[in-house]
Coordinates of C-alpha atoms in Angstrom, one line a residue:
M1075 CA -71.2 -63.0 -14.2
L1076 CA -67.9 -64.2 -12.9
A1077 CA -67.8 -61.3 -10.4
L1078 CA -71.3 -62.1 -9.2
R1079 CA -70.3 -65.8 -8.7
L1080 CA -67.2 -64.9 -6.8
T1081 CA -69.2 -62.5 -4.6
R1082 CA -71.9 -65.1 -3.8
A1083 CA -69.3 -67.8 -3.0
A1084 CA -67.3 -65.7 -0.6
R1085 CA -67.0 -66.5 3.1
P1086 CA -69.3 -64.8 5.7
A1087 CA -66.5 -62.6 6.9
V1088 CA -65.9 -61.3 3.4
Q1089 CA -69.6 -60.8 2.8
L1090 CA -69.8 -58.8 6.0
R1091 CA -67.0 -56.4 4.9
R1092 CA -68.8 -56.0 1.6
L1093 CA -72.0 -55.2 3.3
L1094 CA -70.2 -52.6 5.5
V1095 CA -68.9 -51.0 2.3
A1096 CA -72.5 -50.9 1.0
A1097 CA -73.6 -49.3 4.3
A1098 CA -70.9 -46.6 4.2
S1099 CA -71.7 -46.0 0.6
G1100 CA -75.4 -45.6 1.4
G1101 CA -74.6 -43.1 4.2
T1102 CA -72.4 -41.1 2.0
G1103 CA -75.0 -41.1 -0.8
F1104 CA -77.7 -39.9 1.6
L1105 CA -75.4 -37.1 2.7
L1106 CA -74.9 -36.0 -0.9
L1107 CA -78.7 -36.1 -1.5
G1108 CA -79.1 -34.1 1.7
A1109 CA -76.9 -31.4 0.3
L1110 CA -78.9 -31.4 -2.9
G1111 CA -82.1 -31.1 -0.9
Y1112 CA -80.7 -28.2 1.0
A1113 CA -79.7 -26.5 -2.2
L1114 CA -83.2 -27.0 -3.6
G1115 CA -84.8 -25.5 -0.4
H1116 CA -82.5 -22.5 -0.2
P1117 CA -81.8 -21.2 -3.6
Q1118 CA -81.2 -17.7 -2.3
T1119 CA -78.1 -18.8 -0.3
P1120 CA -75.8 -20.9 -2.6
G1121 CA -72.8 -20.4 -0.3
P1122 CA -73.9 -22.8 2.5
A1123 CA -75.2 -25.2 0.0
V1124 CA -71.9 -25.4 -1.7
L1125 CA -70.1 -25.8 1.6
R1126 CA -72.3 -28.7 2.6
L1127 CA -71.4 -30.4 -0.6
V1128 CA -67.8 -29.8 0.1
W1129 CA -68.1 -31.2 3.6
C1130 CA -69.4 -34.4 1.9
L1131 CA -65.9 -35.0 0.5
V1132 CA -64.8 -36.2 4.0
P1133 CA -67.2 -39.1 4.3
L1134 CA -66.7 -39.8 0.5
A1135 CA -62.9 -40.1 1.1
A1136 CA -63.5 -42.3 4.2
T1137 CA -65.8 -44.6 2.3
V1138 CA -63.4 -44.9 -0.7
Y1139 CA -60.5 -45.7 1.6
F1140 CA -62.5 -48.4 3.3
A1141 CA -63.6 -50.0 0.0
L1142 CA -59.9 -50.1 -1.0
A1143 CA -59.0 -51.9 2.2
V1144 CA -61.8 -54.4 1.8
A1145 CA -60.7 -55.1 -1.8
R1146 CA -57.1 -55.8 -0.6
T1147 CA -58.2 -58.4 1.8
D1148 CA -60.6 -60.2 -0.5
P1149 CA -59.2 -63.8 -0.9
G1150 CA -61.4 -64.5 -4.0
T1151 CA -59.5 -61.9 -6.1
R1152 CA -56.0 -62.7 -4.8
P1153 CA -53.5 -64.0 -7.5
R1154 CA -52.7 -67.6 -7.0
Q1155 CA -50.8 -70.2 -9.0
G1156 CA -52.8 -71.8 -11.8
L1157 CA -55.3 -69.1 -12.3
S1158 CA -53.6 -67.6 -15.3
A1159 CA -54.1 -70.9 -17.1
V1160 CA -57.9 -70.5 -16.9
G1161 CA -57.9 -66.9 -18.0
L1162 CA -57.7 -65.3 -14.5
G1163 CA -54.6 -63.4 -14.7
P1164 CA -53.6 -60.4 -12.6
A1165 CA -55.4 -57.9 -14.9
R1166 CA -58.6 -60.1 -14.9
L1167 CA -58.5 -60.3 -11.1
M1168 CA -58.1 -56.6 -10.8
A1169 CA -61.1 -56.0 -13.0
I1170 CA -63.2 -58.4 -11.0
S1171 CA -62.2 -56.7 -7.7
A1172 CA -63.1 -53.3 -9.1
L1173 CA -66.4 -54.6 -10.4
T1174 CA -67.1 -56.2 -7.0
T1175 CA -66.4 -53.0 -5.3
A1176 CA -68.7 -51.1 -7.8
L1177 CA -71.5 -53.6 -7.1
S1178 CA -71.2 -53.1 -3.3
A1179 CA -71.1 -49.3 -3.6
T1180 CA -74.0 -49.2 -6.1
L1181 CA -76.1 -51.3 -3.8
G1182 CA -75.6 -48.7 -1.0
S1183 CA -76.3 -45.8 -3.3
M1184 CA -79.6 -47.3 -4.4
L1185 CA -80.7 -47.9 -0.8
A1186 CA -79.8 -44.3 -0.1
L1187 CA -82.0 -43.1 -3.0
L1188 CA -84.9 -45.3 -1.7
V1189 CA -84.6 -43.9 1.8
F1190 CA -84.3 -40.4 0.6
L1191 CA -87.4 -40.7 -1.6
H1192 CA -89.3 -42.3 1.3
L1193 CA -88.5 -39.5 3.7
R1194 CA -89.5 -36.9 1.1
G1195 CA -92.9 -38.6 0.7
D1196 CA -92.4 -39.4 -3.0
L1197 CA -93.1 -43.2 -2.5
T1198 CA -95.7 -43.9 0.3
G1199 CA -96.5 -40.4 1.8
M1200 CA -94.8 -38.2 4.2
P1201 CA -93.4 -40.3 7.2
F1202 CA -92.5 -39.1 10.7
D1203 CA -95.3 -36.4 10.4
G1204 CA -93.1 -34.3 7.9
A1205 CA -90.2 -34.0 10.2
A1206 CA -87.7 -34.5 7.4
A1207 CA -89.5 -32.1 5.0
Q1208 CA -87.4 -29.1 6.0
F1209 CA -83.9 -30.3 5.2
L1210 CA -84.9 -32.6 2.2
A1211 CA -87.0 -30.0 0.3
A1212 CA -90.1 -32.1 0.1
D1213 CA -92.1 -29.3 -1.5
Q1214 CA -89.6 -29.1 -4.5
P1215 CA -89.4 -31.5 -7.4
L1216 CA -86.3 -33.6 -7.3
P1217 CA -84.0 -33.3 -10.4
L1218 CA -83.4 -37.0 -11.0
P1219 CA -80.2 -36.5 -13.3
A1220 CA -78.5 -34.4 -10.5
A1221 CA -79.5 -37.1 -7.9
L1222 CA -78.1 -39.9 -10.0
T1223 CA -74.9 -38.0 -10.7
L1224 CA -74.3 -37.6 -7.0
L1225 CA -75.1 -41.2 -6.3
A1226 CA -72.6 -42.3 -8.9
L1227 CA -69.7 -40.6 -7.2
V1228 CA -69.1 -43.3 -4.6
P1229 CA -69.2 -46.3 -7.0
V1230 CA -67.1 -44.5 -9.6
F1231 CA -64.4 -43.3 -7.3
A1232 CA -64.3 -46.5 -5.2
S1233 CA -64.0 -48.8 -8.3
T1234 CA -61.4 -46.5 -10.0
T1235 CA -59.3 -46.3 -6.8
V1236 CA -59.3 -50.1 -6.4
A1237 CA -58.4 -50.6 -10.1
V1238 CA -55.5 -48.2 -9.9
A1239 CA -54.2 -49.6 -6.5
L1240 CA -54.5 -53.2 -7.5
R1241 CA -53.3 -52.9 -11.1
P1242 CA -50.6 -55.4 -12.2
R1243 CA -47.1 -54.1 -11.8
D1244 CA -44.0 -55.3 -13.6
R1245 CA -41.6 -56.2 -10.9
R1246 CA -38.7 -56.9 -13.2
Q1247 CA -35.7 -54.7 -13.0
P1248 CA -35.6 -51.9 -15.7
A1249 CA -33.3 -52.5 -18.6
R1250 CA -30.2 -50.3 -18.6
A1251 CA -30.0 -47.5 -21.2
T1252 CA -26.5 -48.7 -22.4
R1253 CA -25.3 -52.3 -22.3
A1254 CA -21.6 -53.0 -22.2
F1255 CA -20.1 -56.2 -23.6
G1256 CA -17.8 -58.1 -21.3
R1257 CA -15.2 -60.6 -22.3
F1258 CA -16.2 -63.4 -24.7
G1259 CA -19.4 -61.5 -25.8
A1260 CA -21.0 -61.7 -22.3
N1261 CA -23.5 -58.8 -21.6
D1262 CA -22.4 -56.3 -19.0
H1263 CA -19.3 -56.3 -16.8
S1264 CA -19.4 -58.5 -13.7
A1265 CA -18.6 -56.9 -10.4
Q1266 CA -15.6 -59.2 -10.0
R1267 CA -13.0 -59.9 -12.7
E1268 CA -12.8 -63.5 -13.6
T1269 CA -10.0 -65.5 -15.3
F1270 CA -10.2 -67.7 -18.4
G1271 CA -10.6 -70.8 -16.2
A1272 CA -13.8 -69.5 -14.7
Y1273 CA -15.4 -69.4 -18.2
G1274 CA -13.9 -72.7 -19.1
R1275 CA -16.2 -74.4 -16.6
F1276 CA -19.3 -74.1 -18.7
G1277 CA -19.9 -70.5 -17.6
A1278 CA -20.1 -71.2 -13.9
R1279 CA -19.7 -68.1 -11.8
S1280 CA -19.7 -69.6 -8.3
L1281 CA -17.0 -71.7 -6.8
A1282 CA -17.4 -75.5 -7.1
P1283 CA -16.5 -77.8 -4.3
A1284 CA -12.9 -78.9 -3.7
G1285 CA -13.2 -81.8 -6.1
S1286 CA -14.4 -79.6 -9.0
R1287 CA -11.7 -77.0 -8.3
A1288 CA -9.1 -79.7 -8.8
A1289 CA -10.5 -80.6 -12.1
A1290 CA -10.7 -77.0 -13.4
G1291 CA -7.4 -75.8 -12.0
K1292 CA -6.6 -74.8 -8.5
T1293 CA -4.6 -71.7 -9.3
E1294 CA -7.3 -70.0 -11.4
T1295 CA -10.3 -70.6 -9.1
A1296 CA -8.8 -70.1 -5.6
Q1297 CA -8.6 -66.3 -6.2
Q1298 CA -12.1 -65.7 -7.4
A1299 CA -15.0 -67.0 -5.4
P1300 CA -16.0 -67.2 -1.7
P1301 CA -14.4 -70.3 -0.1
E1302 CA -17.7 -71.7 1.4
T1303 CA -20.0 -71.3 -1.5
A1304 CA -21.2 -74.6 -3.0
H1305 CA -22.0 -75.1 -6.7
P1306 CA -25.6 -76.1 -7.3
G1307 CA -24.5 -79.1 -9.5
V1308 CA -22.4 -80.8 -6.8
A1309 CA -23.0 -84.4 -6.1
D1310 CA -25.0 -85.4 -3.1
S1311 CA -22.0 -87.1 -1.4
E1312 CA -19.9 -83.9 -1.5
A1313 CA -22.7 -81.4 -0.5
P1314 CA -23.1 -80.7 3.2
E1315 CA -26.1 -82.4 4.7
Q1316 CA -29.0 -80.1 5.6
D1317 CA -31.2 -80.7 8.5
A1318 CA -34.7 -81.5 7.5
D1319 CA -36.1 -79.1 10.1
Q1320 CA -34.2 -76.2 8.6
A1321 CA -36.6 -76.2 5.7
D1322 CA -39.3 -75.0 8.1
I1323 CA -37.3 -72.0 9.4
P1324 CA -39.5 -68.9 8.6
T1325 CA -37.5 -67.1 5.9
T1326 CA -40.5 -64.8 5.6
L1327 CA -39.2 -62.9 8.5
P1328 CA -37.5 -60.2 6.5
P1329 CA -34.8 -58.0 7.8
P1330 CA -35.9 -54.6 9.1
R1331 CA -37.1 -52.3 6.4
E1332 CA -35.8 -48.8 6.0
A1333 CA -37.9 -46.2 7.9
P1334 CA -40.7 -44.5 5.8
V1335 CA -39.6 -41.2 4.5
G1336 CA -42.9 -39.3 5.3
L1337 CA -42.3 -38.5 8.9
P1338 CA -40.8 -35.0 8.5
W1339 CA -43.3 -34.2 5.7
G1340 CA -46.1 -35.2 7.9
I1341 CA -44.9 -33.1 10.9
A1342 CA -44.7 -30.1 8.6
T1343 CA -48.2 -30.7 7.1
V1344 CA -49.7 -31.1 10.7
A1345 CA -48.1 -27.8 11.7
A1346 CA -49.6 -26.1 8.5
G1347 CA -53.0 -27.5 9.3
L1348 CA -53.0 -26.2 12.8
A1349 CA -51.8 -22.9 11.6
V1350 CA -54.7 -22.6 9.2
Q1351 CA -57.2 -23.5 12.0
A1352 CA -55.6 -20.9 14.2
Y1353 CA -56.1 -18.4 11.4
A1354 CA -59.7 -19.4 11.1
G1355 CA -60.3 -19.0 14.8
R1356 CA -59.5 -15.3 14.5
T1357 CA -62.8 -14.6 12.9
T1358 CA -65.5 -13.0 15.2
P1359 CA -67.6 -14.9 16.1
A1360 CA -65.7 -18.1 15.8
P1361 CA -67.0 -20.4 13.0
D1362 CA -69.7 -22.9 14.1
L1363 CA -69.1 -26.1 12.3
T1364 CA -72.6 -27.5 13.0
D1365 CA -74.3 -24.6 11.1
L1366 CA -71.7 -24.7 8.3
P1367 CA -71.3 -21.0 7.5
V1368 CA -68.9 -20.0 4.6
E1369 CA -66.2 -19.1 7.2
A1370 CA -66.0 -22.7 8.2
F1371 CA -64.3 -23.5 4.8
T1372 CA -61.1 -22.4 6.3
V1373 CA -61.5 -24.8 9.2
L1374 CA -62.2 -27.6 6.8
V1375 CA -58.9 -26.9 4.9
G1376 CA -57.1 -26.9 8.2
W1377 CA -58.6 -30.2 9.3
I1378 CA -57.7 -31.7 5.9
L1379 CA -54.1 -30.6 6.2
T1380 CA -53.9 -31.9 9.7
A1381 CA -55.4 -35.3 8.7
L1382 CA -53.0 -35.6 5.7
G1383 CA -50.1 -34.8 7.9
L1384 CA -51.1 -37.5 10.4
V1385 CA -51.4 -40.0 7.5
L1386 CA -48.0 -39.1 6.3
A1387 CA -46.3 -39.3 9.7
S1388 CA -48.0 -42.4 11.1
P1389 CA -46.0 -45.0 9.2
G1390 CA -42.8 -43.4 10.4
L1391 CA -44.1 -43.3 14.0
T1392 CA -45.1 -46.9 13.7
H1393 CA -41.7 -47.9 12.4
L1394 CA -40.2 -45.9 15.3
C1395 CA -42.3 -47.9 17.8
G1396 CA -41.0 -51.1 16.4
R1397 CA -37.4 -49.9 16.6
V1398 CA -37.9 -48.8 20.3
L1399 CA -39.3 -52.2 21.3
Q1400 CA -36.1 -53.9 20.0
S1401 CA -33.8 -51.6 21.8
V1402 CA -31.7 -52.3 24.9
R1403 CA -31.0 -56.1 24.7
P1404 CA -34.4 -57.3 23.5
G1405 CA -35.7 -60.8 24.1
A1406 CA -37.6 -63.0 21.7
L1407 CA -40.9 -61.4 22.6
R1408 CA -39.8 -57.9 22.0
L1409 CA -38.0 -58.9 18.8
L1410 CA -41.1 -60.5 17.3
A1411 CA -43.3 -57.5 18.3
G1412 CA -40.8 -54.9 17.1
R1413 CA -39.9 -56.6 13.8
G1414 CA -43.6 -57.0 13.1
L1415 CA -44.3 -53.3 13.6
M1416 CA -41.3 -52.3 11.4
A1417 CA -42.4 -54.7 8.6
E1418 CA -46.1 -53.5 8.8
A1419 CA -45.4 -49.8 9.3
T1420 CA -46.9 -48.6 6.1
R1421 CA -49.8 -51.1 6.1
I1422 CA -50.9 -50.3 9.6
G1423 CA -49.7 -46.7 10.0
R1424 CA -51.8 -45.0 7.4
P1425 CA -55.2 -46.2 8.6
L1426 CA -54.0 -45.6 12.1
G1427 CA -53.2 -42.0 11.2
V1428 CA -56.7 -41.6 9.7
V1429 CA -58.2 -42.9 13.0
C1430 CA -56.1 -40.5 15.0
A1431 CA -57.2 -37.6 12.9
V1432 CA -60.9 -38.5 13.1
A1433 CA -60.5 -39.1 16.9
S1434 CA -58.9 -35.8 17.5
A1435 CA -61.5 -34.0 15.4
T1436 CA -64.3 -35.6 17.3
Y1437 CA -62.8 -35.0 20.7
A1438 CA -62.2 -31.4 19.8
L1439 CA -65.7 -30.7 18.7
T1440 CA -67.5 -32.5 21.5
V1441 CA -65.3 -32.2 24.6
L1442 CA -63.2 -29.1 24.3
Y1443 CA -65.9 -26.8 22.9
D1444 CA -66.1 -24.0 25.5
G1445 CA -69.4 -22.5 24.2
P1446 CA -72.9 -23.8 24.6
A1447 CA -73.4 -27.5 23.9
P1448 CA -73.5 -28.0 20.1
S1449 CA -76.7 -29.3 18.6
F1450 CA -75.8 -31.8 16.0
G1451 CA -78.4 -32.3 13.4
P1452 CA -79.4 -35.6 11.8
L1453 CA -77.1 -35.1 8.8
T1454 CA -74.2 -34.1 11.0
T1455 CA -74.6 -37.2 13.1
L1456 CA -74.9 -39.4 10.1
G1457 CA -71.7 -37.9 8.7
A1458 CA -69.8 -38.5 11.9
L1459 CA -71.1 -42.0 12.0
V1460 CA -70.0 -42.7 8.4
V1461 CA -66.5 -41.2 8.9
T1462 CA -65.9 -42.8 12.3
G1463 CA -67.2 -46.2 11.3
S1464 CA -65.3 -46.3 8.0
T1465 CA -62.0 -45.3 9.5
V1466 CA -62.3 -47.8 12.4
A1467 CA -63.4 -50.5 10.0
T1468 CA -60.4 -49.7 7.7
L1469 CA -58.0 -50.1 10.6
L1470 CA -59.5 -53.5 11.5
T1471 CA -59.4 -54.5 7.8
A1472 CA -55.7 -53.5 7.6
A1473 CA -55.0 -55.6 10.7
T1474 CA -56.7 -58.5 9.0
E1475 CA -54.6 -58.0 5.9
A1476 CA -51.4 -57.9 8.1
R1477 CA -52.4 -61.1 9.7
Q1478 CA -52.9 -62.8 6.3
C1479 CA -49.6 -61.6 5.2
R1480 CA -47.8 -63.1 8.1
A1481 CA -49.8 -66.3 8.2
D1482 CA -46.9 -68.3 6.7
T1483 CA -44.5 -67.0 9.3
V1484 CA -46.8 -67.8 12.1
A1485 CA -47.4 -71.3 10.8
A1486 CA -43.6 -71.9 10.5
L1487 CA -43.0 -70.7 14.0
L1488 CA -45.7 -73.0 15.4
R1489 CA -44.2 -75.9 13.5
L1490 CA -40.8 -75.1 15.1
G1491 CA -42.4 -75.3 18.5
A1492 CA -43.0 -71.6 19.3
P1493 CA -45.8 -71.3 22.0
A1494 CA -49.0 -69.7 20.8
A1495 CA -49.0 -67.6 23.9
T1496 CA -45.8 -66.0 22.9
L1497 CA -47.3 -65.0 19.5
R1498 CA -50.4 -63.6 21.2
S1499 CA -48.3 -61.7 23.7
A1500 CA -46.3 -60.2 20.8
A1501 CA -49.6 -59.0 19.2
A1502 CA -50.7 -57.5 22.5
L1503 CA -47.3 -55.8 22.9
R1504 CA -47.6 -54.2 19.4
A1505 CA -51.0 -52.9 20.2
A1506 CA -49.9 -51.5 23.6
A1507 CA -46.9 -49.8 22.0
L1508 CA -49.1 -48.1 19.3
L1509 CA -51.6 -47.0 21.9
A1510 CA -48.9 -45.5 24.1
V1511 CA -47.7 -43.4 21.1
F1512 CA -50.9 -42.5 19.2
G1513 CA -53.1 -42.0 22.3
P1514 CA -51.3 -38.9 23.7
L1515 CA -50.7 -37.7 20.1
T1516 CA -54.4 -37.6 19.5
L1517 CA -55.0 -35.7 22.6
V1518 CA -52.3 -33.2 21.9
I1519 CA -53.6 -32.6 18.3
A1520 CA -57.2 -32.3 19.6
N1521 CA -56.2 -29.7 22.2
L1522 CA -54.2 -27.6 19.7
A1523 CA -56.9 -27.8 17.1
A1524 CA -59.7 -26.8 19.6
L1525 CA -57.9 -23.8 21.1
P1526 CA -58.7 -21.5 18.0
M1527 CA -62.4 -22.6 17.9
A1528 CA -63.1 -22.0 21.6
H1529 CA -65.6 -19.2 22.2

């Protein structure tokens, strides 16, 4: 009931994203039912039927990834202060988020079942003059347990992925295997040796101001701590005055993170995927992906490897874009844009890599195909729409998540007097840098992948 109340009370933008998850789930569910209908209508050829079901893994993965991105940006299930006191701790919020995702995906699967039964003529007669009877096996009885099992795949995988990704994590440092005892029974050894006078000041480990040093002994303390560190218990008269505006300085601008380590692995995986597709292109005739023969399974493996490589390499490329923007005496604009890309390399890079993989596959199949114009059927068109729409929506949702994460920093910069036009220019510069890198990369991958499949 709590998940339903949170779902109903969400803002329109959140509701729209949940409806998009339901739509993607419905499209994927209809594709799974279409594969079942093909298997019922062609029992003598199980190979193509199995391959159709395997190809449904691509829209299934895109839908689950989109559902995870929507769950991350849901403000109703985000941990906040005070919620644990009313029983809404991190584990409970994770369960609510997974249940909300399952509800959205189940709604889409039920709509897919209703549309499938309507097109088969099981509800109100055969629509469209029986045009859908051929690929939905309208003359065969529908095994309801098999249909429900296929429809349950999207809700189960989506909710499980959300629960695993949003599970509470213990951020405390792991305890050491062996603990050493320092002087006076203190656990562990400090990095810097201290004299007896340091322990005599009620366990203080940082240097007090000049007045406190005189009381504790100048000889023992002058050799231990940094000379400019102030003790937190110092009187207000001795502490240096702090400007009130310094409290608004955006400390959420972290230093540049280390580059993601997946770039070399991604390049190697992309090369392996292109090699597999080149091997598949040696068959005579070349495999036609629209008719889905058994030989196209090798092409599917190649595309999966290529997409995985792009996902692994894209965070490193995004981090590299941020580093290039900050090179050669950067100004404030390039510093903001570059630091933002480096901080959001993983969050933005992974969905951007998925979009790059889908765009390269679409471009290769529609533009660089040298043979006759491919005739895409209704299920192929639906699958392309589900995959493309889910990946683009995932990228936009990840951009929304990144904007939410830097909202405090933007607010602090605006309070300090930073022009809003500068922040918009930094965002446009980030988008231009990513487009300048990933646009040519998409075209190169599409050309290399389409060469083996050309007739």
